[in-house]
Coordinates of C-alpha atoms in Angstrom, one line a residue:
Chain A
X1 CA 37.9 10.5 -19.5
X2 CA 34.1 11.4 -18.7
X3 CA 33.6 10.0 -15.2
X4 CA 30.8 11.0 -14.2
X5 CA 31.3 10.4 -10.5
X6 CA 31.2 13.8 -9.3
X7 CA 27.8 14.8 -10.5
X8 CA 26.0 12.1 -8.7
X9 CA 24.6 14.0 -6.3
X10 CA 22.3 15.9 -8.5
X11 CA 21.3 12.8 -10.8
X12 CA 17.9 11.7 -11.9
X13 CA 16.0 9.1 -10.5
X14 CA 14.5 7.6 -13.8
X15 CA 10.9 5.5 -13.0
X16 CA 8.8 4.3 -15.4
X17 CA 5.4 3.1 -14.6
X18 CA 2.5 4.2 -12.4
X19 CA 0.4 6.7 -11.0
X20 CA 1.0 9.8 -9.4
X21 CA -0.5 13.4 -10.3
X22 CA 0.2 16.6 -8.9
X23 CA -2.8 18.2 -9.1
X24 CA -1.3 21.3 -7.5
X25 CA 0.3 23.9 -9.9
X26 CA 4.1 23.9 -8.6
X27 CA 5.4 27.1 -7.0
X28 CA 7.5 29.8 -9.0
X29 CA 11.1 28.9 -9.8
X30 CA 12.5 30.4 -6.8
X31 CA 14.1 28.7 -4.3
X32 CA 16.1 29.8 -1.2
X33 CA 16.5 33.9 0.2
X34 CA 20.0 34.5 -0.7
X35 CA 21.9 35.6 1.9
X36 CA 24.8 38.0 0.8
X37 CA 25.8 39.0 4.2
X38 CA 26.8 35.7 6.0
X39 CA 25.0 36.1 9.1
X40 CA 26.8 34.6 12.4
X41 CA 24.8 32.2 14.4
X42 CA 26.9 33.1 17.7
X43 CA 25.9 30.1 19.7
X44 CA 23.1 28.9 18.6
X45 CA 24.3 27.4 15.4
X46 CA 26.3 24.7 16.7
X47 CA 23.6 21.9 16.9
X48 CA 20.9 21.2 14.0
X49 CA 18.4 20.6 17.4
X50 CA 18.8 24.3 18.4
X51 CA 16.6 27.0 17.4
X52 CA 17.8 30.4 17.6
X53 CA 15.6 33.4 19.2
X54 CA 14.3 34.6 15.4
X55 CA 13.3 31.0 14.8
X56 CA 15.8 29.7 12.8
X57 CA 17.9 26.2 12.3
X58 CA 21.3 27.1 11.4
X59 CA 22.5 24.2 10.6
X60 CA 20.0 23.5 8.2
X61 CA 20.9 27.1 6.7
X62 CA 24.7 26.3 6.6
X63 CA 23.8 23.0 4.9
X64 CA 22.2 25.1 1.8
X65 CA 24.9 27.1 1.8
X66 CA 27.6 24.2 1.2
X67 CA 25.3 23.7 -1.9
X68 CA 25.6 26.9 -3.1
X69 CA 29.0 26.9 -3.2
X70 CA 29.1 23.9 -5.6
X71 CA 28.4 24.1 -9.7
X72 CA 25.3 24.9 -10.9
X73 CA 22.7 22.0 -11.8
X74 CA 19.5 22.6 -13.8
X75 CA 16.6 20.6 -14.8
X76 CA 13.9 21.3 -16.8
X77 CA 11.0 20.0 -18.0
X78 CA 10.0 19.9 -21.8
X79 CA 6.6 18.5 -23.3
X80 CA 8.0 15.6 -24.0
X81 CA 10.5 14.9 -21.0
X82 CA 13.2 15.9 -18.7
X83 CA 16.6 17.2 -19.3
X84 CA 19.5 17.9 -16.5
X85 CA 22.8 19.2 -17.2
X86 CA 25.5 18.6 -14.1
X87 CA 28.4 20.6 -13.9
X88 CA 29.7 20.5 -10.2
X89 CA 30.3 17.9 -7.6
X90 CA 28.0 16.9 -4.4
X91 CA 29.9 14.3 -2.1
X92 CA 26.5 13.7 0.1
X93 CA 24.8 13.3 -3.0
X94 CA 25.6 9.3 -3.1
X95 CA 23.7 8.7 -0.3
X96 CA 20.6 10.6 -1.1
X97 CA 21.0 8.3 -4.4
X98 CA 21.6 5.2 -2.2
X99 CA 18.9 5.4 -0.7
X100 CA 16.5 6.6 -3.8
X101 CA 17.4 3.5 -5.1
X102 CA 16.6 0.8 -2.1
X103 CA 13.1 3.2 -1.5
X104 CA 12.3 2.6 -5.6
X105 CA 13.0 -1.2 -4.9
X106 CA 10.9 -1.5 -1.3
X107 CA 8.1 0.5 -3.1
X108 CA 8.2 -1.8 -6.0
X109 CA 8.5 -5.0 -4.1
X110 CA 5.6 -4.4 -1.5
X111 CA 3.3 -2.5 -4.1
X112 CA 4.0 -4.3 -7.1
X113 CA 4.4 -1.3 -9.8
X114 CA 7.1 0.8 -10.6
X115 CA 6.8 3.6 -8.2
X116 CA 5.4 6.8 -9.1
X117 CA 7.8 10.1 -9.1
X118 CA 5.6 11.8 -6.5
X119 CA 6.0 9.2 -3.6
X120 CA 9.8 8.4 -4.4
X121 CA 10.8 12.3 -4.4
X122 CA 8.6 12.5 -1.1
X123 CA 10.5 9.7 0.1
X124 CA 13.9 10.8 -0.4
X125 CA 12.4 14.8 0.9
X126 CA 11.6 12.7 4.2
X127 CA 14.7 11.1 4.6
X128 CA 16.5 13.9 4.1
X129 CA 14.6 15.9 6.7
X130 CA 14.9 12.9 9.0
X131 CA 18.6 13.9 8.8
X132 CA 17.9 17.8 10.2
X133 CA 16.1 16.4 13.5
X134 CA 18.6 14.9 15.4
X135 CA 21.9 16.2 17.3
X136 CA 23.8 12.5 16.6
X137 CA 23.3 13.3 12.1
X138 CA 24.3 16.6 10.1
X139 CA 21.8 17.8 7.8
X140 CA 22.7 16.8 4.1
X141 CA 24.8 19.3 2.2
X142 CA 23.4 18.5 -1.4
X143 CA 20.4 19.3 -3.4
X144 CA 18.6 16.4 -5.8
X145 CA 17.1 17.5 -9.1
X146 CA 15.0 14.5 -9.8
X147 CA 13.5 13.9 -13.0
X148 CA 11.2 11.2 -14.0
X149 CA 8.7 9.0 -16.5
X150 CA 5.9 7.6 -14.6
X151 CA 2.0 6.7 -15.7
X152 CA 1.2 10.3 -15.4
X153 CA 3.9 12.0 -17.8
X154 CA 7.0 13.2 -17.4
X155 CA 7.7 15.4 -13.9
X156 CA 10.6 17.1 -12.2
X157 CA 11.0 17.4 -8.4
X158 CA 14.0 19.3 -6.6
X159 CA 14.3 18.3 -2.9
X160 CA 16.5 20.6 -0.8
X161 CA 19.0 20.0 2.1
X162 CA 16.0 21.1 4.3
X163 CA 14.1 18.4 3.2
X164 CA 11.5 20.5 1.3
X165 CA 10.7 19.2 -1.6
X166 CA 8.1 20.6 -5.1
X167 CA 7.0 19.5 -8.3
X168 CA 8.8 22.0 -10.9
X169 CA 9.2 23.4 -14.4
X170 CA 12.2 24.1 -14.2
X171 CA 15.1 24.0 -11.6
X172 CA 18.3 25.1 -10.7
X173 CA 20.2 24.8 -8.1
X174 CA 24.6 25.6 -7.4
X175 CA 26.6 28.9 -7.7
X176 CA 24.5 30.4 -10.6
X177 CA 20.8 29.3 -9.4
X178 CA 19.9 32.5 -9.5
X179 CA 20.7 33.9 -13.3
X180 CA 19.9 29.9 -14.4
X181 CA 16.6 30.4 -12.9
X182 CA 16.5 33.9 -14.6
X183 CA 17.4 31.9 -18.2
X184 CA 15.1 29.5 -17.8
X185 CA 12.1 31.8 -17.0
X186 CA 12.9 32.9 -20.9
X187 CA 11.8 29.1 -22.2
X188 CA 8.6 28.5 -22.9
X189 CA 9.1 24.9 -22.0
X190 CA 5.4 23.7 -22.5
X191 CA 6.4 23.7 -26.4
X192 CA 10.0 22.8 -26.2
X193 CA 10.9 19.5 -27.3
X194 CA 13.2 17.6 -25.3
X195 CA 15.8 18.1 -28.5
X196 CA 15.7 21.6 -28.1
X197 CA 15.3 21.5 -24.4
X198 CA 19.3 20.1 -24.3
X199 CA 20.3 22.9 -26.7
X200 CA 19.2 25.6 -24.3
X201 CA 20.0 23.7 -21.3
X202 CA 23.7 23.8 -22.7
X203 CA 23.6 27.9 -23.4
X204 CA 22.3 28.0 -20.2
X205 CA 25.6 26.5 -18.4
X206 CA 27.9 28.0 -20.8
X207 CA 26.3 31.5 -20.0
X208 CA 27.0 31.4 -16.7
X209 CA 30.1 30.2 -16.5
X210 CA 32.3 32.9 -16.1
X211 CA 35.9 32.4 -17.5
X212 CA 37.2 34.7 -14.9
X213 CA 36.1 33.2 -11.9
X214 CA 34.9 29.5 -12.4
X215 CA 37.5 26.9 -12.8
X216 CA 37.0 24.9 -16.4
X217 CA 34.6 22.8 -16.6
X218 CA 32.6 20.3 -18.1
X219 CA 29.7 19.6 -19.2
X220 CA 27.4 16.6 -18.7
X221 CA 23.8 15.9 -19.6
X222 CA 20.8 13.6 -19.4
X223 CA 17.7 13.3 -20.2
X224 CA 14.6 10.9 -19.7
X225 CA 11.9 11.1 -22.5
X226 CA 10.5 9.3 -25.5
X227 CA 13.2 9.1 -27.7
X228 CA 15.3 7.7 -24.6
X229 CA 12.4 5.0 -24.6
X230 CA 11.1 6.7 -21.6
X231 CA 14.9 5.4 -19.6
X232 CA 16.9 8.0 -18.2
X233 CA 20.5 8.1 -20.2
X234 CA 23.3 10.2 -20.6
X235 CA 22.5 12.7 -23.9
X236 CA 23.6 10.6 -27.0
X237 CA 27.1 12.2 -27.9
X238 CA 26.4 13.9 -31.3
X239 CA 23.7 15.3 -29.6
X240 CA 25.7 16.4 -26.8
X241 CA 28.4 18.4 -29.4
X242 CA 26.1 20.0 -31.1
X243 CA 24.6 21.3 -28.2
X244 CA 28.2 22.5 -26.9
X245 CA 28.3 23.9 -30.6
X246 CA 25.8 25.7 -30.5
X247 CA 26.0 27.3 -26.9
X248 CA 29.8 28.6 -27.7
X249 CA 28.2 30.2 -31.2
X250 CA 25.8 31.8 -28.8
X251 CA 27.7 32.8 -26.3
X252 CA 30.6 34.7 -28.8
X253 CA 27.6 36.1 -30.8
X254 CA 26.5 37.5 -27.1
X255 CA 30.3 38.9 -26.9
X256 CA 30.5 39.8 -29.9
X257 CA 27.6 42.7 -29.8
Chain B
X1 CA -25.4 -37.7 10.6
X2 CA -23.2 -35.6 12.6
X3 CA -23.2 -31.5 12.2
X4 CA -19.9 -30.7 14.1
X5 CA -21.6 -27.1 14.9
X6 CA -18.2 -26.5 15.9
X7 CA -16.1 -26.6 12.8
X8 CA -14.3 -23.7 11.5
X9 CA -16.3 -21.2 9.4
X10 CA -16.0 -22.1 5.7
X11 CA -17.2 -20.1 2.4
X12 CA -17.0 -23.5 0.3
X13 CA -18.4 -20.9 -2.4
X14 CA -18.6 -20.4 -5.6
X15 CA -16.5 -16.6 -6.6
X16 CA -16.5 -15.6 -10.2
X17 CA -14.6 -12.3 -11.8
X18 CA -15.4 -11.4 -15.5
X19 CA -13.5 -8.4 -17.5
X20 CA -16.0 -6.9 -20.0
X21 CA -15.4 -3.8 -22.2
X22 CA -15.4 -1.4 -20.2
X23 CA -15.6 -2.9 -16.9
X24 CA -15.8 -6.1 -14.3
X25 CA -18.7 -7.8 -13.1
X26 CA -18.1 -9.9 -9.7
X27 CA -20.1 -12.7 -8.5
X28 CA -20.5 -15.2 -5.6
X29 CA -23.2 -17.5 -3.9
X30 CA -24.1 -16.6 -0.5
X31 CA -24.1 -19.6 1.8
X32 CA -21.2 -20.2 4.8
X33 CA -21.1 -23.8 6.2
X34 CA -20.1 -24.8 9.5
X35 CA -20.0 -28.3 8.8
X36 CA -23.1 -29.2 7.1
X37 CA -25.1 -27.2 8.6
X38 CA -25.6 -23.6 7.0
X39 CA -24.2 -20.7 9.3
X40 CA -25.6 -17.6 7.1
X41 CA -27.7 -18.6 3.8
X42 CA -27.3 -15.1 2.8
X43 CA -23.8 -13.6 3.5
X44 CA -22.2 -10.9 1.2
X45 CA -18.7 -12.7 -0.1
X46 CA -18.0 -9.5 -2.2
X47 CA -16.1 -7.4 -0.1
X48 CA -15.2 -3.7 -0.6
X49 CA -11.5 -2.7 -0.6
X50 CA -11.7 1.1 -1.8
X51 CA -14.0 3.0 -3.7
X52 CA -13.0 1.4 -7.2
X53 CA -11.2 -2.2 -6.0
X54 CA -13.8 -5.1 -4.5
X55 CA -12.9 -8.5 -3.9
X56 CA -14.8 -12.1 -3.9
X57 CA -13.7 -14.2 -0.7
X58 CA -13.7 -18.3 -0.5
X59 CA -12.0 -20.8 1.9
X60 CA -12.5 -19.8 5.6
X61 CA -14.5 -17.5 7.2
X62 CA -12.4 -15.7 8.9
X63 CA -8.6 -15.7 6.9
X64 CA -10.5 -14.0 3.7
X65 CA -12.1 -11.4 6.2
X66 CA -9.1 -10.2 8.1
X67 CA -6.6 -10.2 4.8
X68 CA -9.6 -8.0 3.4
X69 CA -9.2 -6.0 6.6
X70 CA -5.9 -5.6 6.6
X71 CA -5.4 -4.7 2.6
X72 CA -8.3 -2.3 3.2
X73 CA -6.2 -0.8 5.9
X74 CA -3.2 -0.2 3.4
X75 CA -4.6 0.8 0.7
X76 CA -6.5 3.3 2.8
X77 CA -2.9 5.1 3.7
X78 CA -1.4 4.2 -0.1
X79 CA -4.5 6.5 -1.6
X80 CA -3.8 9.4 0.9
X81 CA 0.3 9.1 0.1
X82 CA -0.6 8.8 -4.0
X83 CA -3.4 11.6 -3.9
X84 CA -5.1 9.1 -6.2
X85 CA -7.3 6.0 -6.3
X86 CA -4.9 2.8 -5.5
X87 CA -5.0 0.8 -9.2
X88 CA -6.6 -2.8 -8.8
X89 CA -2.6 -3.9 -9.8
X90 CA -1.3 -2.6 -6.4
X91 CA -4.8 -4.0 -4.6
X92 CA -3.8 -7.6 -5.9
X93 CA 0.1 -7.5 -5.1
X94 CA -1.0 -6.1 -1.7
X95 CA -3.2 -9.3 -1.0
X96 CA -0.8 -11.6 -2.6
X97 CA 1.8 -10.3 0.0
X98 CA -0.1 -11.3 3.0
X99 CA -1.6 -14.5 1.4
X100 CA 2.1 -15.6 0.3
X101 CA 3.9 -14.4 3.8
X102 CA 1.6 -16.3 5.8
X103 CA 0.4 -19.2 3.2
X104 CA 1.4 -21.4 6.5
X105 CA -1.4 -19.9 8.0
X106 CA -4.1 -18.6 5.9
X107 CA -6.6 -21.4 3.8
X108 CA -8.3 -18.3 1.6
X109 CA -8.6 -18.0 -2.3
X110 CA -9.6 -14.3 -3.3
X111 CA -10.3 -13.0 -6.8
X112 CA -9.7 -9.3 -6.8
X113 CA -11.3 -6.8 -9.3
X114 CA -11.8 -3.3 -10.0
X115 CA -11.7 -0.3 -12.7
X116 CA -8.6 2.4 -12.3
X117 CA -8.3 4.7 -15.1
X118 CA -5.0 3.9 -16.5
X119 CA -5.2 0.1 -17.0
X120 CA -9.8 0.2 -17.2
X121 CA -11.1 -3.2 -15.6
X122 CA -8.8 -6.0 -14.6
X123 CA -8.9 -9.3 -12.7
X124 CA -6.8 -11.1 -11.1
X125 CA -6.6 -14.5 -9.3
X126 CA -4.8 -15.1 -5.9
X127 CA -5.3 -18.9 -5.0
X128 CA -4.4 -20.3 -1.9
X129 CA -0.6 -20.5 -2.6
X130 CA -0.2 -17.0 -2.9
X131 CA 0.0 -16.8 -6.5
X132 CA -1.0 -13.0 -8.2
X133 CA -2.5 -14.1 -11.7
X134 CA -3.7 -11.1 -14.2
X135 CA -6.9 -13.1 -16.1
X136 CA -9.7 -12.0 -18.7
X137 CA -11.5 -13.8 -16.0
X138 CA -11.4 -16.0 -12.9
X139 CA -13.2 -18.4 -11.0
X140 CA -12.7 -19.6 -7.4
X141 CA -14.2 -21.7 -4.6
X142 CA -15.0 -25.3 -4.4
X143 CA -18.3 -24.7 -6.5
X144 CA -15.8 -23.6 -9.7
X145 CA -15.3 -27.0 -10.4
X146 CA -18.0 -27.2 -12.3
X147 CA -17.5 -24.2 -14.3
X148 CA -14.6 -24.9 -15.9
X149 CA -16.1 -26.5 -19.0
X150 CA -18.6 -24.0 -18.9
X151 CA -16.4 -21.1 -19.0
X152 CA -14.4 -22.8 -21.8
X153 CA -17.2 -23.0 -23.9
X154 CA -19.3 -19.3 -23.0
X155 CA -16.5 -17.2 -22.0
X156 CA -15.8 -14.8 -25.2
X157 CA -13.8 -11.2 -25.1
X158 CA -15.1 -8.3 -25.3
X159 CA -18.5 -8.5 -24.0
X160 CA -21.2 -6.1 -23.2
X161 CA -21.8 -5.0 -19.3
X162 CA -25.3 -7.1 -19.6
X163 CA -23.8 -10.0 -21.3
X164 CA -21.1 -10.1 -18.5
X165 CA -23.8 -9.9 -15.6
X166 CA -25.7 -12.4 -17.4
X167 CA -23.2 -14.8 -18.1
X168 CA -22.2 -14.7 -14.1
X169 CA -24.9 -15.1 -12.3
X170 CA -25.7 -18.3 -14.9
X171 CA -22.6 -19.7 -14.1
X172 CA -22.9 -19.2 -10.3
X173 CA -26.3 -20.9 -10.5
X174 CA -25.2 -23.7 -12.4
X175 CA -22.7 -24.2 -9.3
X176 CA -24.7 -24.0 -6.8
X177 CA -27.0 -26.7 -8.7
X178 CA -24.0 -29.4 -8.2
X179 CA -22.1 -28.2 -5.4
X180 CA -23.1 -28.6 -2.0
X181 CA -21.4 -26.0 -0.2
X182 CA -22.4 -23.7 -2.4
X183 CA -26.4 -21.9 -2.0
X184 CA -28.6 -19.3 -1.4
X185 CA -28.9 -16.1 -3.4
X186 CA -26.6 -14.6 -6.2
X187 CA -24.8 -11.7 -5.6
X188 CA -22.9 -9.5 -8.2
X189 CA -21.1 -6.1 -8.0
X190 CA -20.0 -4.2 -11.6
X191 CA -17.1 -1.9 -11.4
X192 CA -16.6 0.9 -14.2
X193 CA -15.6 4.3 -14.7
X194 CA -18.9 5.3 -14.0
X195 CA -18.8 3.8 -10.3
X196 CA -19.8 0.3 -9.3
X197 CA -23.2 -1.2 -9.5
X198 CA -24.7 -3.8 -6.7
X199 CA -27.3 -6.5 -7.7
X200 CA -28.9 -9.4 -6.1
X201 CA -30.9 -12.7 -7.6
X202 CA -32.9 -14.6 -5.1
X203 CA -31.9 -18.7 -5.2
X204 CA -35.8 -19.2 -6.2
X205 CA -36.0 -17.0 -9.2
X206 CA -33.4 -19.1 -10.8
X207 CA -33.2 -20.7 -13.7
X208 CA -34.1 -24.9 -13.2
X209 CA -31.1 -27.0 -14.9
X210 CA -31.3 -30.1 -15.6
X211 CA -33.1 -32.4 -13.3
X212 CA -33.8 -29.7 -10.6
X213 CA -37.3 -29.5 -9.4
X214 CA -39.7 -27.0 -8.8
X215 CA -40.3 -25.3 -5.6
X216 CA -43.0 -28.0 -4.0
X217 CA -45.9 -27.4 -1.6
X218 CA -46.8 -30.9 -1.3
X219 CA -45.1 -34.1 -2.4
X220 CA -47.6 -35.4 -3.5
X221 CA -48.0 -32.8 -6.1
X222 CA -44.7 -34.3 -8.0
X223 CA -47.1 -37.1 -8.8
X224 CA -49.3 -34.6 -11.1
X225 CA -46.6 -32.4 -12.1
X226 CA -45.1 -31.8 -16.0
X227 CA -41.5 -33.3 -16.4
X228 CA -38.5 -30.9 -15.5
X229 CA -37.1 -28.8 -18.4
X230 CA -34.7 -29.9 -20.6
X231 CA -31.0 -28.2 -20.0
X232 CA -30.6 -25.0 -22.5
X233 CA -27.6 -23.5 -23.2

């Protein structure tokens, strides 16, 4: 029943092999300005190659907002490796995966090493902002969360439909980015196993799901880290119920106050 | 005899590469032939690639100097991209790529060696096919003939930076005592984490192997002279 097409978009690039530090401490965990009020572009929104007079690319704008609209994807980073939970649907997000791929297989094939998280997610960040420069290509309409196991550790990158693309802690992006990013500012990830890490990762999604609003859904989760022998898999099934488990016993013991 | 001043540049050389514990020591002789006649008795075959990868050239003159060019050129731009010092792994696969693409072409054999912090020293052999061979150690050139028994016998792991040195430049001496394209002055380079390290051995202050002779003024002062030392190993 669990086909994980959908989620594609926002899957993990897994790597494991050389190089790459970020000496740079990553920016906060916030992403986007979120814009309430849809502002029109009246004219000068109707080409990604047009500026409008307050400097802005529409397009580009209209592309992030087609990610917003989706489910929410979050990735953090534990002490010991990455976890991602999916919950929503990217149609773009094959490509962007496409293409990971065949740049993970050039880099390897002319370098000789597996290739290091930095220079893939910069690689995929470029080709996706190839995509906002010309009239003839629409910008992409899907975020990545990538998460990876090269020589230098663990490390989580998120590259947006502009084509920007950091080094994070944690991530989120998707209808609730904002109250994820509001959750995960409560871990203290630097001493969260990668066990524990899927346990709050799940509360996370259940918590903002709202019953009301949100269609059901379900829940999917990966992780690359030592105990996945440094491979990214889907979370091992009795690991993936007791994390549901425990985020519904959270949740009603949040209701039931 | 004829020279033929206009044959192609070759390094008939002797190249050596030696892992030690902590490090590499690289070695080479110094003489380029046109011919038989001796176009630079003093020429540097231990070429810089970046700050931490060198390499030792052999074959022609020219093939091994534009491949270095060329990989220096790359690894140049992979170092900016990475942020960090290219690892002597991605050095070698770099040369093997142009060696093997253009093996129609090119008549070089390179032994590349360096220090990068996640794998410490490594060496590896790239003969004239193109092959990319990781090796404890490596010899190249037409003098390394001569050095195969040798190594076989003196090569242990885990040596000491001086032991390494010392056991290079004996080898390379002992070449350039049989081969004839192979001369002049001993050069070696020693990569570690603490940086790298040039030395040089003038041809005349080595060691005399078996039936070598002194440095002569006269002829005729053979006639008076003590018999030549007995090979040691």
């Amino acid at each position: 029943m669990e086909q994980n097409r959908g989620p594609i978009g926002q899957r993990q690039r897994c790597s494991s092999g050389l190089t790459t530090k970020k000496s740079s401490p990553p920016p906060p965990i916030l992403l986007r300005s979120n814009q309430k009020m849809s502002s029109i572009g009246t004219g000068y929104d109707l080409s990604v190659t047009t500026f409008s007079p307050d400097g802005r690319v529409f397009q580009i704008e209209y592309a992030a907002k087609a990610v917003d609209n989706s489910g929410t994807v979050v990735g953090i980073k534990c002490k010991d490796g990455i976890v991602m939970a999916v919950a929503g649907l990217a149609a773009d997000g094959r490509q962007i995966v496409a293409r990971a791929k065949s740049e993970a297989r050039s880099y390897e094939s002319v370098y000789g090493d597996a290739v290091p998280v930095k220079e893939l997610s910069e690689r995929v960040a470029s080709y996706v902002h190839l995509c906002t420069l010309y009239w003839w290509l629409r910008p992409f309409g899907c975020g990545v969360i990538l998460g990876g196991y090269d020589k230098d550790g663990p490390q989580l990158y998120m590259i947006e439909p502009s084509g920007i693309s950091y080094r994070y802690f944690g991530a989120a992006i998707g209808k609730g980015k904002q109250a994820a990013k509001t959750e995960i500012e409560k871990l203290k990830l630097s001493e969260m196993t990668c066990k524990e890490g899927v346990i709050e990762v799940a509360k996370i999604i259940y918590k903002l799901h709202d019953e009301a609003k949100d269609k059901a859904f379900e829940l999917e989760m990966s992780w690359i880290c030592e105990e996945s022998k440094r491979e990214h898999q889907k979370v091992p099934d009795d690991l993936l119920e007791e994390a549901k488990t425990a985020a519904k016993t959270a949740l009603e013991e949040m209701d039931a106050d | 005899m004829d020279l033929n001043l206009d044959a192609p540049h070759s390094m008939g050389t002797t190249i050596i590469g030696v892992t030690y514990n902590g490090g590499v020591v690289l070695g080479a002789d110094s003489r380029t032939s046109t011919g038989m006649y001796v176009a630079n008795r003093a020429s540097d075959k231990i070429t810089q690639l970046t700050d931490n990868v060198y390499v030792c050239r052999s074959g022609s003159a020219a093939d091994s100097q534009v491949v270095s060019d060329y990989v220096r050129y790359f690894l140049h731009q992979h170092t900016i991209q990475l942020g960090q010092p290219a690892t002597v792994k991605v050095s070698a696969n770099l040369i093997r790529m142009l060696a093997y693409n253009n093996k129609n072409m090119l008549q070089t054999g390179l032994i590349v060696g360096g220090w990068d912090k996640y794998e410490g020293g490594k060496i590896y052999g790239v003969p004239l096919g193109g092959t990319v061979v990781e090796q404890p150690f490596a010899i190249g050139g037409s003098g390394s003939s001569y050095l195969y028994g040798f190594f076989d016998q003196a090569w242990k792991e885990n040596m000491t930076k001086e032991e390494a040195e010392q056991l290079v430049v004996k080898a390379v001496s002992l070449a350039i005592a049989r081969d004839g394209a192979s001369g002049g002055v001993v050069r070696t380079v020693i990569i570690n984490s603490e940086g790298v390290t040039r030395n040089f051995y003038p041809g005349d202050k080595l060691q005399l192997w078996h039936e070598e002779l002194e440095p002569q003024n006269s002829l005729l002062d053979i006639l008076n002279a003590a018999g030549p030392e007995p090979m040691a190993i």
